[in-house]
Amino acid sequence: MRRLLLAGLLGLVAVPAAAQKPDAVLDALRGRPASLLDLSLARLEGFVNQTGRPLGFVGWAGAQDGRIVVFAYAEEDPATEARCRTIVSELKRAAAVHPDTGEPYRPASAWAGLFSYPGLDQFRVDPGWDETVDAMFEIRATVGTTGDGKGVVCSSPLLGRDVSIRRE
């Protein structure tokens, strides 16, 4: 009986809890290519965070209901509408969109370029590709903690002047 117990314990010690095959993990991930949408969203997220970090906010991006949504968050107390509007304005400015007029400085925003690729015949898909992409962007900025009515949430299309504000 002791020999069985000893053999069982040695067997547990000899076998690692999980097989460690880092090359297999990396190969499995390499074998599943990300889509151009995934890559574009990652590029946009990097752009948003490069803009936001020095200004005290972080961000991420996702596709939702036919829109490309940029989420930005600043943890501040008290949360103010002015701070929320500033985040929206700074994101528009970084995207090369005039925050007051809501018009891009060039035919399309800087963000639209993050969704363009040389190997993709985007103009066959949509002759107004960049303009269509620009129309899909929405900014949602949150300042403070929501759920208690003290947080502020601002939403705005990238193009245009409208900014809706609500307390959550």
Coordinates of C-alpha atoms in Angstrom, one line a residue:
M1 CA 0.0 0.0 0.0
R2 CA 2.8 2.4 0.9
R3 CA 4.5 1.6 -2.5
L4 CA 1.3 2.5 -4.3
L5 CA 1.0 5.8 -2.4
L6 CA 4.6 6.6 -2.9
A7 CA 4.4 5.8 -6.6
G8 CA 1.2 7.9 -6.9
L9 CA 2.9 10.9 -5.2
L10 CA 6.0 10.6 -7.4
G11 CA 3.8 10.4 -10.5
L12 CA 2.1 13.7 -9.5
V13 CA 5.5 15.4 -8.9
A14 CA 6.9 14.1 -12.2
V15 CA 4.0 15.4 -14.3
P16 CA 3.7 19.2 -14.5
A17 CA 0.2 20.7 -13.8
A18 CA 0.0 21.9 -17.3
A19 CA 2.1 21.0 -20.3
Q20 CA 4.2 24.0 -21.2
K21 CA 4.4 24.4 -24.9
P22 CA 4.8 28.1 -25.7
D23 CA 5.7 27.4 -29.3
A24 CA 2.4 25.5 -29.7
V25 CA 0.4 28.3 -28.2
L26 CA 2.1 30.9 -30.5
D27 CA 1.7 28.6 -33.6
A28 CA -2.0 28.1 -32.8
L29 CA -2.5 31.9 -32.6
R30 CA -0.5 32.5 -35.7
G31 CA -2.7 30.0 -37.5
R32 CA -5.8 32.1 -36.8
P33 CA -5.3 35.4 -38.6
A34 CA -7.0 38.4 -37.3
S35 CA -9.4 40.1 -39.7
L36 CA -8.6 43.5 -41.1
L37 CA -11.4 44.8 -38.8
D38 CA -9.6 43.4 -35.8
L39 CA -6.4 45.1 -37.0
S40 CA -8.1 48.4 -37.7
L41 CA -9.7 48.4 -34.2
A42 CA -6.4 47.7 -32.6
R43 CA -4.8 50.5 -34.6
L44 CA -7.6 52.9 -33.6
E45 CA -7.3 51.9 -30.0
G46 CA -3.6 52.7 -30.0
F47 CA -4.3 56.1 -31.6
V48 CA -7.0 56.9 -29.0
N49 CA -4.7 55.9 -26.1
Q50 CA -1.8 57.9 -27.5
T51 CA -4.1 60.9 -27.5
G52 CA -5.7 60.2 -24.1
R53 CA -2.8 59.2 -21.8
P54 CA -1.2 62.6 -21.6
L55 CA -4.7 64.1 -21.1
G56 CA -5.7 61.7 -18.3
F57 CA -8.1 59.3 -20.1
V58 CA -7.9 55.8 -21.7
G59 CA -9.8 54.3 -24.5
W60 CA -10.7 51.3 -26.5
A61 CA -12.6 50.6 -29.7
G62 CA -15.2 48.2 -31.0
A63 CA -17.7 47.5 -33.7
Q64 CA -21.3 47.7 -32.4
D65 CA -24.6 47.7 -34.4
G66 CA -23.0 48.8 -37.6
R67 CA -21.0 51.6 -35.9
I68 CA -17.3 51.9 -34.9
V69 CA -17.4 53.0 -31.3
V70 CA -14.6 54.7 -29.5
F71 CA -15.0 54.4 -25.8
A72 CA -13.0 56.8 -23.6
Y73 CA -12.9 56.8 -19.8
A74 CA -11.5 59.2 -17.2
E75 CA -11.8 58.4 -13.6
E76 CA -12.4 61.7 -11.9
D77 CA -14.4 62.9 -8.9
P78 CA -16.4 65.0 -9.3
A79 CA -17.3 64.2 -12.9
T80 CA -18.2 67.2 -14.9
E81 CA -19.9 67.8 -18.2
A82 CA -17.1 70.2 -19.2
R83 CA -14.5 67.4 -18.8
C84 CA -16.6 65.0 -20.8
R85 CA -17.0 67.5 -23.6
T86 CA -13.2 68.2 -23.6
I87 CA -12.5 64.5 -24.1
V88 CA -14.8 64.4 -27.1
S89 CA -13.2 67.5 -28.5
E90 CA -9.7 66.2 -28.0
L91 CA -10.5 62.9 -29.7
K92 CA -12.1 64.8 -32.7
R93 CA -9.0 67.1 -32.9
A94 CA -6.7 64.1 -32.8
A95 CA -8.7 62.5 -35.7
A96 CA -8.2 65.7 -37.7
V97 CA -11.8 66.8 -37.3
H98 CA -12.6 70.4 -36.2
P99 CA -14.4 70.0 -32.9
D100 CA -16.6 73.0 -33.4
T101 CA -17.7 72.4 -36.9
G102 CA -17.5 68.6 -36.9
E103 CA -15.9 68.7 -40.3
P104 CA -12.7 66.9 -41.2
Y105 CA -9.7 69.1 -42.1
R106 CA -9.1 66.9 -45.1
P107 CA -11.6 65.0 -47.2
A108 CA -11.6 62.3 -44.5
S109 CA -10.5 62.0 -40.9
A110 CA -7.2 60.5 -39.8
W111 CA -9.2 57.6 -38.3
A112 CA -10.6 56.6 -41.7
G113 CA -7.1 56.0 -42.9
L114 CA -6.7 53.3 -40.1
F115 CA -9.4 51.3 -42.0
S116 CA -7.7 51.4 -45.4
Y117 CA -5.3 48.8 -46.8
P118 CA -3.3 48.7 -50.0
G119 CA -4.4 45.1 -50.8
L120 CA -8.1 45.8 -50.3
D121 CA -10.0 47.2 -53.3
Q122 CA -12.0 49.4 -51.0
F123 CA -13.4 51.6 -53.8
R124 CA -15.0 48.5 -55.4
V125 CA -16.7 47.8 -52.1
D126 CA -17.8 51.4 -51.6
P127 CA -16.7 54.3 -53.8
G128 CA -17.0 56.7 -50.8
W129 CA -15.1 54.3 -48.5
D130 CA -13.4 56.9 -46.3
E131 CA -16.5 59.0 -46.0
T132 CA -18.6 55.9 -45.2
V133 CA -16.1 54.9 -42.5
D134 CA -16.1 58.4 -41.1
A135 CA -19.9 58.3 -40.8
M136 CA -19.6 55.1 -38.8
F137 CA -17.5 56.5 -36.0
E138 CA -19.1 57.3 -32.7
I139 CA -17.4 58.6 -29.6
R140 CA -18.7 57.7 -26.1
A141 CA -16.8 59.3 -23.3
T142 CA -17.4 58.5 -19.6
V143 CA -16.1 60.6 -16.8
G144 CA -16.3 59.2 -13.2
T145 CA -18.1 56.2 -11.9
T146 CA -21.5 55.5 -13.4
G147 CA -24.4 53.7 -11.6
D148 CA -25.0 56.3 -8.9
G149 CA -26.1 59.2 -11.0
K150 CA -22.7 61.0 -10.5
G151 CA -20.9 59.8 -13.7
V152 CA -21.2 61.8 -16.9
V153 CA -21.5 60.1 -20.3
C154 CA -21.1 62.0 -23.6
S155 CA -21.9 60.6 -27.0
S156 CA -21.1 62.2 -30.3
P157 CA -20.6 61.1 -33.9
L158 CA -17.1 61.8 -35.1
L159 CA -18.4 64.1 -37.8
G160 CA -20.9 66.7 -36.7
R161 CA -21.3 69.0 -33.7
D162 CA -24.0 67.2 -31.7
V163 CA -22.9 65.9 -28.3
S164 CA -25.5 64.3 -26.0
I165 CA -24.8 64.3 -22.3
R166 CA -26.4 62.3 -19.6
R167 CA -25.7 61.5 -15.9
E168 CA -25.6 57.8 -15.1

